[in-house]
Amino acid sequence: QVQLVESGGGSVQAGGSLRLSCATSGYTPNMPCMAWFRQAPGKERETVASLTRRDTPYYSESVEGRFTISRNVAKRELYLQMNSLKPEDTANYYCAALPPNSDYCGTFRPERYMYWGQGTQVTVSS
C-alpha cells in the first residue's frame, strides 16, 4: 500500500526557513515522480513545485527563487527547502505522487497525482 507522510511544518517568522520532508513507502522498485502542493484556508489548492524523472525542478512563480524541491531516491524521500518565507506562504503543504511509470512527470496538474499525504501546516507570521 502506497503511503506518503509529510513532516517538518511549523511556525516561523517572516524571512525564516523550513524544510519539509515527505517519506514514501509501498512503491517498488522505483520512486515515483512527485510534487508539492499547498492550500490555505478559503483558497484553492496551489501547485508549489514538481520534479521530472530526471530531477528537473519546476516552480510556481510565487516561490521561484525561494523554494527548492529535491529528493533522495535511496531514502525514498522528497524535500522542500523553503527560504525567505512570507506570511502568504502560510498553508497546509501536501506531497503527492504520480502513478508508477507515469508519462506526466513534472506536471502541475493535481488531478494527475494519484497518491497524497495528509499534509503539514506551515504558518509564517509577520
Short mmCIF file of the N, C-alpha and C atoms (twelve columns), coordinates in Angstrom:
data_MODEL
# 
_entry.id   MODEL 
# 
loop_
_atom_site.group_PDB 
_atom_site.id 
_atom_site.type_symbol 
_atom_site.label_atom_id 
_atom_site.label_alt_id 
_atom_site.label_comp_id 
_atom_site.label_asym_id 
_atom_site.label_seq_id 
_atom_site.Cartn_x 
_atom_site.Cartn_y 
_atom_site.Cartn_z 
_atom_site.pdbx_PDB_model_num 
ATOM 1   N N  . GLN A 1   0.838   -1.186 0.000   1 
ATOM 2   C CA . GLN A 1   0.000   0.000  0.000   1 
ATOM 3   C C  . GLN A 1   0.886   1.254  0.000   1 
ATOM 4   N N  . VAL A 2   0.592   2.176  -0.908  1 
ATOM 5   C CA . VAL A 2   1.385   3.389  -1.021  1 
ATOM 6   C C  . VAL A 2   1.027   4.360  0.101   1 
ATOM 7   N N  . GLN A 3   2.043   4.884  0.728   1 
ATOM 8   C CA . GLN A 3   1.828   5.882  1.786   1 
ATOM 9   C C  . GLN A 3   2.801   7.042  1.622   1 
ATOM 10  N N  . LEU A 4   2.301   8.240  1.864   1 
ATOM 11  C CA . LEU A 4   3.120   9.442  1.858   1 
ATOM 12  C C  . LEU A 4   2.908   10.144 3.192   1 
ATOM 13  N N  . VAL A 5   3.990   10.473 3.855   1 
ATOM 14  C CA . VAL A 5   3.889   11.108 5.162   1 
ATOM 15  C C  . VAL A 5   4.778   12.343 5.195   1 
ATOM 16  N N  . GLU A 6   4.137   13.507 5.344   1 
ATOM 17  C CA . GLU A 6   4.886   14.756 5.402   1 
ATOM 18  C C  . GLU A 6   5.317   15.065 6.830   1 
ATOM 19  N N  . SER A 7   6.399   15.821 6.946   1 
ATOM 20  C CA . SER A 7   6.865   16.306 8.235   1 
ATOM 21  C C  . SER A 7   7.657   17.580 8.008   1 
ATOM 22  N N  . GLY A 8   7.930   18.299 9.107   1 
ATOM 23  C CA . GLY A 8   8.775   19.479 9.010   1 
ATOM 24  C C  . GLY A 8   8.047   20.804 9.064   1 
ATOM 25  N N  . GLY A 9   6.732   20.771 9.079   1 
ATOM 26  C CA . GLY A 9   5.995   22.022 9.163   1 
ATOM 27  C C  . GLY A 9   6.157   22.662 10.533  1 
ATOM 28  N N  . GLY A 10  5.686   23.895 10.656  1 
ATOM 29  C CA . GLY A 10  5.775   24.596 11.922  1 
ATOM 30  C C  . GLY A 10  5.475   26.066 11.756  1 
ATOM 31  N N  . SER A 11  5.803   26.824 12.786  1 
ATOM 32  C CA . SER A 11  5.570   28.270 12.780  1 
ATOM 33  C C  . SER A 11  6.901   28.996 12.775  1 
ATOM 34  N N  . VAL A 12  7.033   29.954 11.863  1 
ATOM 35  C CA . VAL A 12  8.251   30.745 11.756  1 
ATOM 36  C C  . VAL A 12  7.879   32.191 11.501  1 
ATOM 37  N N  . GLN A 13  8.820   33.069 11.731  1 
ATOM 38  C CA . GLN A 13  8.622   34.467 11.393  1 
ATOM 39  C C  . GLN A 13  9.006   34.703 9.936   1 
ATOM 40  N N  . ALA A 14  8.465   35.765 9.381   1 
ATOM 41  C CA . ALA A 14  8.788   36.117 8.002   1 
ATOM 42  C C  . ALA A 14  10.300  36.242 7.841   1 
ATOM 43  N N  . GLY A 15  10.782  35.722 6.725   1 
ATOM 44  C CA . GLY A 15  12.211  35.708 6.466   1 
ATOM 45  C C  . GLY A 15  12.903  34.429 6.903   1 
ATOM 46  N N  . GLY A 16  12.193  33.618 7.669   1 
ATOM 47  C CA . GLY A 16  12.774  32.380 8.163   1 
ATOM 48  C C  . GLY A 16  12.727  31.261 7.148   1 
ATOM 49  N N  . SER A 17  13.176  30.080 7.581   1 
ATOM 50  C CA . SER A 17  13.268  28.919 6.700   1 
ATOM 51  C C  . SER A 17  12.668  27.692 7.371   1 
ATOM 52  N N  . LEU A 18  12.169  26.796 6.544   1 
ATOM 53  C CA . LEU A 18  11.709  25.479 6.981   1 
ATOM 54  C C  . LEU A 18  12.068  24.479 5.896   1 
ATOM 55  N N  . ARG A 19  12.232  23.231 6.299   1 
ATOM 56  C CA . ARG A 19  12.476  22.152 5.341   1 
ATOM 57  C C  . ARG A 19  11.426  21.081 5.561   1 
ATOM 58  N N  . LEU A 20  10.614  20.874 4.556   1 
ATOM 59  C CA . LEU A 20  9.602   19.834 4.610   1 
ATOM 60  C C  . LEU A 20  10.165  18.538 4.047   1 
ATOM 61  N N  . SER A 21  9.719   17.437 4.607   1 
ATOM 62  C CA . SER A 21  10.090  16.121 4.112   1 
ATOM 63  C C  . SER A 21  8.832   15.321 3.831   1 
ATOM 64  N N  . CYS A 22  8.934   14.419 2.881   1 
ATOM 65  C CA . CYS A 22  7.840   13.514 2.557   1 
ATOM 66  C C  . CYS A 22  8.420   12.122 2.412   1 
ATOM 67  N N  . ALA A 23  8.100   11.264 3.355   1 
ATOM 68  C CA . ALA A 23  8.568   9.883  3.311   1 
ATOM 69  C C  . ALA A 23  7.580   9.042  2.514   1 
ATOM 70  N N  . THR A 24  8.097   8.235  1.602   1 
ATOM 71  C CA . THR A 24  7.237   7.399  0.773   1 
ATOM 72  C C  . THR A 24  7.479   5.929  1.086   1 
ATOM 73  N N  . SER A 25  6.447   5.152  0.937   1 
ATOM 74  C CA . SER A 25  6.580   3.708  1.109   1 
ATOM 75  C C  . SER A 25  5.547   3.024  0.230   1 
ATOM 76  N N  . GLY A 26  5.810   1.768  -0.067  1 
ATOM 77  C CA . GLY A 26  4.851   0.994  -0.849  1 
ATOM 78  C C  . GLY A 26  5.128   0.976  -2.337  1 
ATOM 79  N N  . TYR A 27  6.132   1.779  -2.790  1 
ATOM 80  C CA . TYR A 27  6.473   1.762  -4.207  1 
ATOM 81  C C  . TYR A 27  7.599   0.769  -4.464  1 
ATOM 82  N N  . THR A 28  7.461   -0.007 -5.488  1 
ATOM 83  C CA . THR A 28  8.555   -0.876 -5.931  1 
ATOM 84  C C  . THR A 28  8.560   -0.919 -7.449  1 
ATOM 85  N N  . PRO A 29  9.730   -0.982 -8.082  1 
ATOM 86  C CA . PRO A 29  11.009  -0.780 -7.409  1 
ATOM 87  C C  . PRO A 29  11.456  0.665  -7.372  1 
ATOM 88  N N  . ASN A 30  10.812  1.541  -8.187  1 
ATOM 89  C CA . ASN A 30  11.317  2.908  -8.324  1 
ATOM 90  C C  . ASN A 30  10.464  3.923  -7.589  1 
ATOM 91  N N  . MET A 31  11.113  4.972  -7.150  1 
ATOM 92  C CA . MET A 31  10.404  6.093  -6.533  1 
ATOM 93  C C  . MET A 31  9.625   6.810  -7.628  1 
ATOM 94  N N  . PRO A 32  8.376   7.140  -7.401  1 
ATOM 95  C CA . PRO A 32  7.582   7.794  -8.444  1 
ATOM 96  C C  . PRO A 32  7.931   9.258  -8.579  1 
ATOM 97  N N  . CYS A 33  7.418   9.891  -9.616  1 
ATOM 98  C CA . CYS A 33  7.549   11.336 -9.773  1 
ATOM 99  C C  . CYS A 33  6.589   12.026 -8.810  1 
ATOM 100 N N  . MET A 34  7.062   13.128 -8.215  1 
ATOM 101 C CA . MET A 34  6.295   13.728 -7.131  1 
ATOM 102 C C  . MET A 34  6.294   15.241 -7.208  1 
ATOM 103 N N  . ALA A 35  5.470   15.844 -6.386  1 
ATOM 104 C CA . ALA A 35  5.347   17.293 -6.352  1 
ATOM 105 C C  . ALA A 35  4.873   17.737 -4.976  1 
ATOM 106 N N  . TRP A 36  4.984   19.033 -4.745  1 
ATOM 107 C CA . TRP A 36  4.450   19.654 -3.539  1 
ATOM 108 C C  . TRP A 36  3.305   20.593 -3.921  1 
ATOM 109 N N  . PHE A 37  2.269   20.557 -3.110  1 
ATOM 110 C CA . PHE A 37  1.131   21.450 -3.262  1 
ATOM 111 C C  . PHE A 37  0.881   22.131 -1.921  1 
ATOM 112 N N  . ARG A 38  0.062   23.170 -1.951  1 
ATOM 113 C CA . ARG A 38  -0.342  23.809 -0.704  1 
ATOM 114 C C  . ARG A 38  -1.757  24.355 -0.849  1 
ATOM 115 N N  . GLN A 39  -2.404  24.485 0.301   1 
ATOM 116 C CA . GLN A 39  -3.743  25.043 0.311   1 
ATOM 117 C C  . GLN A 39  -3.945  25.851 1.572   1 
ATOM 118 N N  . ALA A 40  -4.290  27.109 1.394   1 
ATOM 119 C CA . ALA A 40  -4.583  27.996 2.512   1 
ATOM 120 C C  . ALA A 40  -6.092  28.036 2.735   1 
ATOM 121 N N  . PRO A 41  -6.529  28.335 3.935   1 
ATOM 122 C CA . PRO A 41  -7.972  28.398 4.203   1 
ATOM 123 C C  . PRO A 41  -8.680  29.360 3.250   1 
ATOM 124 N N  . GLY A 42  -9.749  28.873 2.653   1 
ATOM 125 C CA . GLY A 42  -10.536 29.714 1.756   1 
ATOM 126 C C  . GLY A 42  -9.943  29.898 0.379   1 
ATOM 127 N N  . LYS A 43  -8.831  29.232 0.106   1 
ATOM 128 C CA . LYS A 43  -8.181  29.378 -1.194  1 
ATOM 129 C C  . LYS A 43  -8.104  28.031 -1.894  1 
ATOM 130 N N  . GLU A 44  -7.910  28.096 -3.210  1 
ATOM 131 C CA . GLU A 44  -7.772  26.871 -3.980  1 
ATOM 132 C C  . GLU A 44  -6.391  26.254 -3.761  1 
ATOM 133 N N  . ARG A 45  -6.322  24.940 -3.997  1 
ATOM 134 C CA . ARG A 45  -5.034  24.256 -3.919  1 
ATOM 135 C C  . ARG A 45  -4.095  24.814 -4.977  1 
ATOM 136 N N  . GLU A 46  -2.864  25.012 -4.612  1 
ATOM 137 C CA . GLU A 46  -1.855  25.592 -5.496  1 
ATOM 138 C C  . GLU A 46  -0.690  24.623 -5.632  1 
ATOM 139 N N  . THR A 47  -0.232  24.448 -6.861  1 
ATOM 140 C CA . THR A 47  0.964   23.651 -7.088  1 
ATOM 141 C C  . THR A 47  2.171   24.498 -6.752  1 
ATOM 142 N N  . VAL A 48  3.065   23.968 -5.932  1 
ATOM 143 C CA . VAL A 48  4.236   24.716 -5.492  1 
ATOM 144 C C  . VAL A 48  5.462   24.358 -6.325  1 
ATOM 145 N N  . ALA A 49  5.731   23.060 -6.440  1 
ATOM 146 C CA . ALA A 49  6.933   22.619 -7.154  1 
ATOM 147 C C  . ALA A 49  6.771   21.167 -7.561  1 
ATOM 148 N N  . SER A 50  7.432   20.803 -8.651  1 
ATOM 149 C CA . SER A 50  7.401   19.414 -9.111  1 
ATOM 150 C C  . SER A 50  8.772   19.019 -9.630  1 
ATOM 151 N N  . LEU A 51  8.978   17.722 -9.756  1 
ATOM 152 C CA . LEU A 51  10.231  17.172 -10.272 1 
ATOM 153 C C  . LEU A 51  9.938   16.251 -11.425 1 
ATOM 154 N N  . THR A 52  10.760  16.339 -12.467 1 
ATOM 155 C CA . THR A 52  10.657  15.377 -13.554 1 
ATOM 156 C C  . THR A 52  11.416  14.113 -13.180 1 
ATOM 157 N N  . ARG A 53  11.324  13.134 -14.056 1 
ATOM 158 C CA . ARG A 53  12.026  11.865 -13.798 1 
ATOM 159 C C  . ARG A 53  13.528  12.057 -13.716 1 
ATOM 160 N N  . ARG A 54  14.038  13.074 -14.420 1 
ATOM 161 C CA . ARG A 54  15.475  13.358 -14.383 1 
ATOM 162 C C  . ARG A 54  15.815  14.455 -13.391 1 
ATOM 163 N N  . ASP A 55  14.897  14.704 -12.457 1 
ATOM 164 C CA . ASP A 55  15.123  15.652 -11.364 1 
ATOM 165 C C  . ASP A 55  15.195  17.101 -11.827 1 
ATOM 166 N N  . THR A 56  14.603  17.424 -12.947 1 
ATOM 167 C CA . THR A 56  14.456  18.820 -13.331 1 
ATOM 168 C C  . THR A 56  13.311  19.424 -12.526 1 
ATOM 169 N N  . PRO A 57  13.566  20.515 -11.799 1 
ATOM 170 C CA . PRO A 57  12.501  21.101 -10.982 1 
ATOM 171 C C  . PRO A 57  11.698  22.153 -11.735 1 
ATOM 172 N N  . TYR A 58  10.445  22.262 -11.361 1 
ATOM 173 C CA . TYR A 58  9.594   23.341 -11.828 1 
ATOM 174 C C  . TYR A 58  8.957   23.994 -10.604 1 
ATOM 175 N N  . TYR A 59  8.827   25.320 -10.652 1 
ATOM 176 C CA . TYR A 59  8.304   26.067 -9.512  1 
ATOM 177 C C  . TYR A 59  7.195   27.015 -9.945  1 
ATOM 178 N N  . SER A 60  6.287   27.260 -9.026  1 
ATOM 179 C CA . SER A 60  5.310   28.309 -9.274  1 
ATOM 180 C C  . SER A 60  6.014   29.662 -9.160  1 
ATOM 181 N N  . GLU A 61  5.449   30.650 -9.813  1 
ATOM 182 C CA . GLU A 61  6.060   31.977 -9.777  1 
ATOM 183 C C  . GLU A 61  6.165   32.518 -8.358  1 
ATOM 184 N N  . SER A 62  5.222   32.157 -7.534  1 
ATOM 185 C CA . SER A 62  5.173   32.706 -6.182  1 
ATOM 186 C C  . SER A 62  6.302   32.208 -5.287  1 
ATOM 187 N N  . VAL A 63  6.940   31.096 -5.650  1 
ATOM 188 C CA . VAL A 63  8.005   30.550 -4.806  1 
ATOM 189 C C  . VAL A 63  9.348   30.474 -5.512  1 
ATOM 190 N N  . GLU A 64  9.371   30.745 -6.810  1 
ATOM 191 C CA . GLU A 64  10.610  30.679 -7.592  1 
ATOM 192 C C  . GLU A 64  11.700  31.519 -6.931  1 
ATOM 193 N N  . GLY A 65  12.875  30.913 -6.767  1 
ATOM 194 C CA . GLY A 65  14.000  31.611 -6.165  1 
ATOM 195 C C  . GLY A 65  14.059  31.521 -4.653  1 
ATOM 196 N N  . ARG A 66  12.992  31.039 -4.036  1 
ATOM 197 C CA . ARG A 66  12.960  30.921 -2.568  1 
ATOM 198 C C  . ARG A 66  12.856  29.471 -2.113  1 
ATOM 199 N N  . PHE A 67  12.156  28.655 -2.870  1 
ATOM 200 C CA . PHE A 67  11.945  27.246 -2.510  1 
ATOM 201 C C  . PHE A 67  12.783  26.359 -3.416  1 
ATOM 202 N N  . THR A 68  13.189  25.211 -2.868  1 
ATOM 203 C CA . THR A 68  13.928  24.219 -3.644  1 
ATOM 204 C C  . THR A 68  13.346  22.847 -3.386  1 
ATOM 205 N N  . ILE A 69  12.950  22.164 -4.454  1 
ATOM 206 C CA . ILE A 69  12.449  20.799 -4.357  1 
ATOM 207 C C  . ILE A 69  13.583  19.842 -4.691  1 
ATOM 208 N N  . SER A 70  13.655  18.748 -3.958  1 
ATOM 209 C CA . SER A 70  14.690  17.742 -4.213  1 
ATOM 210 C C  . SER A 70  14.202  16.407 -3.679  1 
ATOM 211 N N  . ARG A 71  14.962  15.370 -3.983  1 
ATOM 212 C CA . ARG A 71  14.599  14.052 -3.465  1 
ATOM 213 C C  . ARG A 71  15.850  13.238 -3.196  1 
ATOM 214 N N  . ASN A 72  15.718  12.258 -2.342  1 
ATOM 215 C CA . ASN A 72  16.752  11.273 -2.062  1 
ATOM 216 C C  . ASN A 72  16.158  9.923  -2.440  1 
ATOM 217 N N  . VAL A 73  16.592  9.404  -3.567  1 
ATOM 218 C CA . VAL A 73  15.999  8.168  -4.071  1 
ATOM 219 C C  . VAL A 73  16.296  7.002  -3.153  1 
ATOM 220 N N  . ALA A 74  17.507  6.953  -2.607  1 
ATOM 221 C CA . ALA A 74  17.884  5.850  -1.722  1 
ATOM 222 C C  . ALA A 74  16.988  5.815  -0.481  1 
ATOM 223 N N  . LYS A 75  16.656  6.984  0.046   1 
ATOM 224 C CA . LYS A 75  15.790  7.071  1.223   1 
ATOM 225 C C  . LYS A 75  14.312  7.132  0.838   1 
ATOM 226 N N  . ARG A 76  14.049  7.289  -0.453  1 
ATOM 227 C CA . ARG A 76  12.668  7.409  -0.936  1 
ATOM 228 C C  . ARG A 76  11.960  8.578  -0.259  1 
ATOM 229 N N  . GLU A 77  12.655  9.693  -0.202  1 
ATOM 230 C CA . GLU A 77  12.099  10.883 0.430   1 
ATOM 231 C C  . GLU A 77  12.128  12.063 -0.535  1 
ATOM 232 N N  . LEU A 78  11.122  12.911 -0.421  1 
ATOM 233 C CA . LEU A 78  11.009  14.147 -1.177  1 
ATOM 234 C C  . LEU A 78  11.143  15.301 -0.191  1 
ATOM 235 N N  . TYR A 79  11.767  16.397 -0.623  1 
ATOM 236 C CA . TYR A 79  12.004  17.524 0.265   1 
ATOM 237 C C  . TYR A 79  11.545  18.832 -0.379  1 
ATOM 238 N N  . LEU A 80  11.264  19.801 0.479   1 
ATOM 239 C CA . LEU A 80  11.009  21.153 0.023   1 
ATOM 240 C C  . LEU A 80  11.714  22.096 0.987   1 
ATOM 241 N N  . GLN A 81  12.809  22.678 0.539   1 
ATOM 242 C CA . GLN A 81  13.510  23.673 1.326   1 
ATOM 243 C C  . GLN A 81  12.866  25.023 1.052   1 
ATOM 244 N N  . MET A 82  12.393  25.668 2.103   1 
ATOM 245 C CA . MET A 82  11.681  26.934 1.960   1 
ATOM 246 C C  . MET A 82  12.453  28.022 2.679   1 
ATOM 247 N N  . ASN A 83  12.945  28.980 1.924   1 
ATOM 248 C CA . ASN A 83  13.697  30.111 2.474   1 
ATOM 249 C C  . ASN A 83  12.945  31.414 2.247   1 
ATOM 250 N N  . SER A 84  13.350  32.436 2.971   1 
ATOM 251 C CA . SER A 84  12.728  33.763 2.826   1 
ATOM 252 C C  . SER A 84  11.210  33.665 2.874   1 
ATOM 253 N N  . LEU A 85  10.721  32.957 3.855   1 
ATOM 254 C CA . LEU A 85  9.285   32.717 3.950   1 
ATOM 255 C C  . LEU A 85  8.518   34.012 4.181   1 
ATOM 256 N N  . LYS A 86  7.322   34.058 3.600   1 
ATOM 257 C CA . LYS A 86  6.445   35.219 3.692   1 
ATOM 258 C C  . LYS A 86  5.129   34.797 4.338   1 
ATOM 259 N N  . PRO A 87  4.403   35.727 4.928   1 
ATOM 260 C CA . PRO A 87  3.095   35.375 5.514   1 
ATOM 261 C C  . PRO A 87  2.169   34.707 4.502   1 
ATOM 262 N N  . GLU A 88  2.265   35.090 3.243   1 
ATOM 263 C CA . GLU A 88  1.401   34.497 2.238   1 
ATOM 264 C C  . GLU A 88  1.779   33.052 1.908   1 
ATOM 265 N N  . ASP A 89  2.879   32.551 2.446   1 
ATOM 266 C CA . ASP A 89  3.229   31.140 2.291   1 
ATOM 267 C C  . ASP A 89  2.494   30.262 3.304   1 
ATOM 268 N N  . THR A 90  1.787   30.879 4.227   1 
ATOM 269 C CA . THR A 90  1.043   30.114 5.221   1 
ATOM 270 C C  . THR A 90  -0.004  29.237 4.547   1 
ATOM 271 N N  . ALA A 91  0.068   27.946 4.817   1 
ATOM 272 C CA . ALA A 91  -0.841  26.979 4.191   1 
ATOM 273 C C  . ALA A 91  -0.555  25.601 4.744   1 
ATOM 274 N N  . ASN A 92  -1.423  24.675 4.386   1 
ATOM 275 C CA . ASN A 92  -1.158  23.269 4.626   1 
ATOM 276 C C  . ASN A 92  -0.445  22.732 3.379   1 
ATOM 277 N N  . TYR A 93  0.697   22.120 3.563   1 
ATOM 278 C CA . TYR A 93  1.515   21.652 2.446   1 
ATOM 279 C C  . TYR A 93  1.383   20.139 2.305   1 
ATOM 280 N N  . TYR A 94  1.179   19.710 1.070   1 
ATOM 281 C CA . TYR A 94  0.979   18.303 0.770   1 
ATOM 282 C C  . TYR A 94  2.007   17.828 -0.252  1 
ATOM 283 N N  . CYS A 95  2.504   16.610 -0.070  1 
ATOM 284 C CA . CYS A 95  3.248   15.972 -1.138  1 
ATOM 285 C C  . CYS A 95  2.300   15.010 -1.860  1 
ATOM 286 N N  . ALA A 96  2.574   14.804 -3.127  1 
ATOM 287 C CA . ALA A 96  1.742   13.933 -3.936  1 
ATOM 288 C C  . ALA A 96  2.610   13.181 -4.926  1 
ATOM 289 N N  . ALA A 97  2.140   12.019 -5.328  1 
ATOM 290 C CA . ALA A 97  2.901   11.156 -6.228  1 
ATOM 291 C C  . ALA A 97  2.047   10.714 -7.406  1 
ATOM 292 N N  . LEU A 98  2.692   10.643 -8.550  1 
ATOM 293 C CA . LEU A 98  2.046   10.128 -9.749  1 
ATOM 294 C C  . LEU A 98  2.014   8.596  -9.717  1 
ATOM 295 N N  . PRO A 99  1.203   7.982  -10.534 1 
ATOM 296 C CA . PRO A 99  1.258   6.526  -10.638 1 
ATOM 297 C C  . PRO A 99  2.622   6.099  -11.146 1 
ATOM 298 N N  . PRO A 100 3.041   4.873  -10.854 1 
ATOM 299 C CA . PRO A 100 4.333   4.389  -11.348 1 
ATOM 300 C C  . PRO A 100 4.416   4.486  -12.867 1 
ATOM 301 N N  . ASN A 101 5.610   4.866  -13.355 1 
ATOM 302 C CA . ASN A 101 5.866   4.930  -14.797 1 
ATOM 303 C C  . ASN A 101 4.956   5.925  -15.516 1 
ATOM 304 N N  . SER A 102 4.529   6.947  -14.817 1 
ATOM 305 C CA . SER A 102 3.671   7.955  -15.429 1 
ATOM 306 C C  . SER A 102 4.407   8.720  -16.526 1 
ATOM 307 N N  . ASP A 103 3.657   9.150  -17.533 1 
ATOM 308 C CA . ASP A 103 4.209   9.994  -18.594 1 
ATOM 309 C C  . ASP A 103 4.111   11.470 -18.250 1 
ATOM 310 N N  . TYR A 104 3.633   11.785 -17.061 1 
ATOM 311 C CA . TYR A 104 3.349   13.184 -16.719 1 
ATOM 312 C C  . TYR A 104 4.262   13.733 -15.632 1 
ATOM 313 N N  . CYS A 105 5.446   13.184 -15.520 1 
ATOM 314 C CA . CYS A 105 6.393   13.672 -14.520 1 
ATOM 315 C C  . CYS A 105 6.651   15.160 -14.717 1 
ATOM 316 N N  . GLY A 106 6.580   15.903 -13.613 1 
ATOM 317 C CA . GLY A 106 6.782   17.340 -13.679 1 
ATOM 318 C C  . GLY A 106 5.504   18.140 -13.817 1 
ATOM 319 N N  . THR A 107 4.387   17.454 -14.053 1 
ATOM 320 C CA . THR A 107 3.146   18.180 -14.284 1 
ATOM 321 C C  . THR A 107 2.703   18.974 -13.066 1 
ATOM 322 N N  . PHE A 108 2.043   20.096 -13.322 1 
ATOM 323 C CA . PHE A 108 1.478   20.923 -12.264 1 
ATOM 324 C C  . PHE A 108 -0.014  20.648 -12.068 1 
ATOM 325 N N  . ARG A 109 -0.548  19.676 -12.793 1 
ATOM 326 C CA . ARG A 109 -1.970  19.408 -12.715 1 
ATOM 327 C C  . ARG A 109 -2.260  18.427 -11.587 1 
ATOM 328 N N  . PRO A 110 -2.898  18.864 -10.527 1 
ATOM 329 C CA . PRO A 110 -3.116  17.992 -9.362  1 
ATOM 330 C C  . PRO A 110 -3.956  16.768 -9.670  1 
ATOM 331 N N  . GLU A 111 -4.829  16.838 -10.668 1 
ATOM 332 C CA . GLU A 111 -5.681  15.680 -10.970 1 
ATOM 333 C C  . GLU A 111 -4.880  14.505 -11.522 1 
ATOM 334 N N  . ARG A 112 -3.642  14.747 -11.947 1 
ATOM 335 C CA . ARG A 112 -2.785  13.661 -12.436 1 
ATOM 336 C C  . ARG A 112 -2.204  12.833 -11.288 1 
ATOM 337 N N  . TYR A 113 -2.158  13.426 -10.098 1 
ATOM 338 C CA . TYR A 113 -1.491  12.767 -8.979  1 
ATOM 339 C C  . TYR A 113 -2.435  11.801 -8.277  1 
ATOM 340 N N  . MET A 114 -1.955  10.599 -8.086  1 
ATOM 341 C CA . MET A 114 -2.810  9.536  -7.564  1 
ATOM 342 C C  . MET A 114 -2.741  9.421  -6.053  1 
ATOM 343 N N  . TYR A 115 -1.589  9.711  -5.478  1 
ATOM 344 C CA . TYR A 115 -1.388  9.483  -4.048  1 
ATOM 345 C C  . TYR A 115 -1.043  10.801 -3.367  1 
ATOM 346 N N  . TRP A 116 -1.615  10.995 -2.190  1 
ATOM 347 C CA . TRP A 116 -1.453  12.233 -1.446  1 
ATOM 348 C C  . TRP A 116 -1.160  11.947 0.022   1 
ATOM 349 N N  . GLY A 117 -0.327  12.817 0.611   1 
ATOM 350 C CA . GLY A 117 -0.119  12.754 2.039   1 
ATOM 351 C C  . GLY A 117 -1.215  13.495 2.779   1 
ATOM 352 N N  . GLN A 118 -1.126  13.493 4.103   1 
ATOM 353 C CA . GLN A 118 -2.133  14.142 4.937   1 
ATOM 354 C C  . GLN A 118 -1.876  15.633 5.122   1 
ATOM 355 N N  . GLY A 119 -0.671  16.067 4.805   1 
ATOM 356 C CA . GLY A 119 -0.355  17.486 4.897   1 
ATOM 357 C C  . GLY A 119 0.381   17.848 6.171   1 
ATOM 358 N N  . THR A 120 1.127   18.942 6.083   1 
ATOM 359 C CA . THR A 120 1.817   19.500 7.235   1 
ATOM 360 C C  . THR A 120 1.634   21.023 7.196   1 
ATOM 361 N N  . GLN A 121 1.289   21.592 8.325   1 
ATOM 362 C CA . GLN A 121 0.943   23.009 8.385   1 
ATOM 363 C C  . GLN A 121 2.184   23.876 8.486   1 
ATOM 364 N N  . VAL A 122 2.210   24.914 7.674   1 
ATOM 365 C CA . VAL A 122 3.256   25.928 7.735   1 
ATOM 366 C C  . VAL A 122 2.588   27.271 8.027   1 
ATOM 367 N N  . THR A 123 3.036   27.928 9.083   1 
ATOM 368 C CA . THR A 123 2.490   29.226 9.463   1 
ATOM 369 C C  . THR A 123 3.624   30.232 9.543   1 
ATOM 370 N N  . VAL A 124 3.497   31.313 8.783   1 
ATOM 371 C CA . VAL A 124 4.520   32.345 8.746   1 
ATOM 372 C C  . VAL A 124 3.923   33.647 9.284   1 
ATOM 373 N N  . SER A 125 4.504   34.162 10.334  1 
ATOM 374 C CA . SER A 125 3.994   35.390 10.953  1 
ATOM 375 C C  . SER A 125 4.830   36.586 10.525  1 
ATOM 376 N N  . SER A 126 4.163   37.727 10.476  1 
ATOM 377 C CA . SER A 126 4.870   38.942 10.032  1 
ATOM 378 C C  . SER A 126 5.522   39.661 11.202  1 
# 
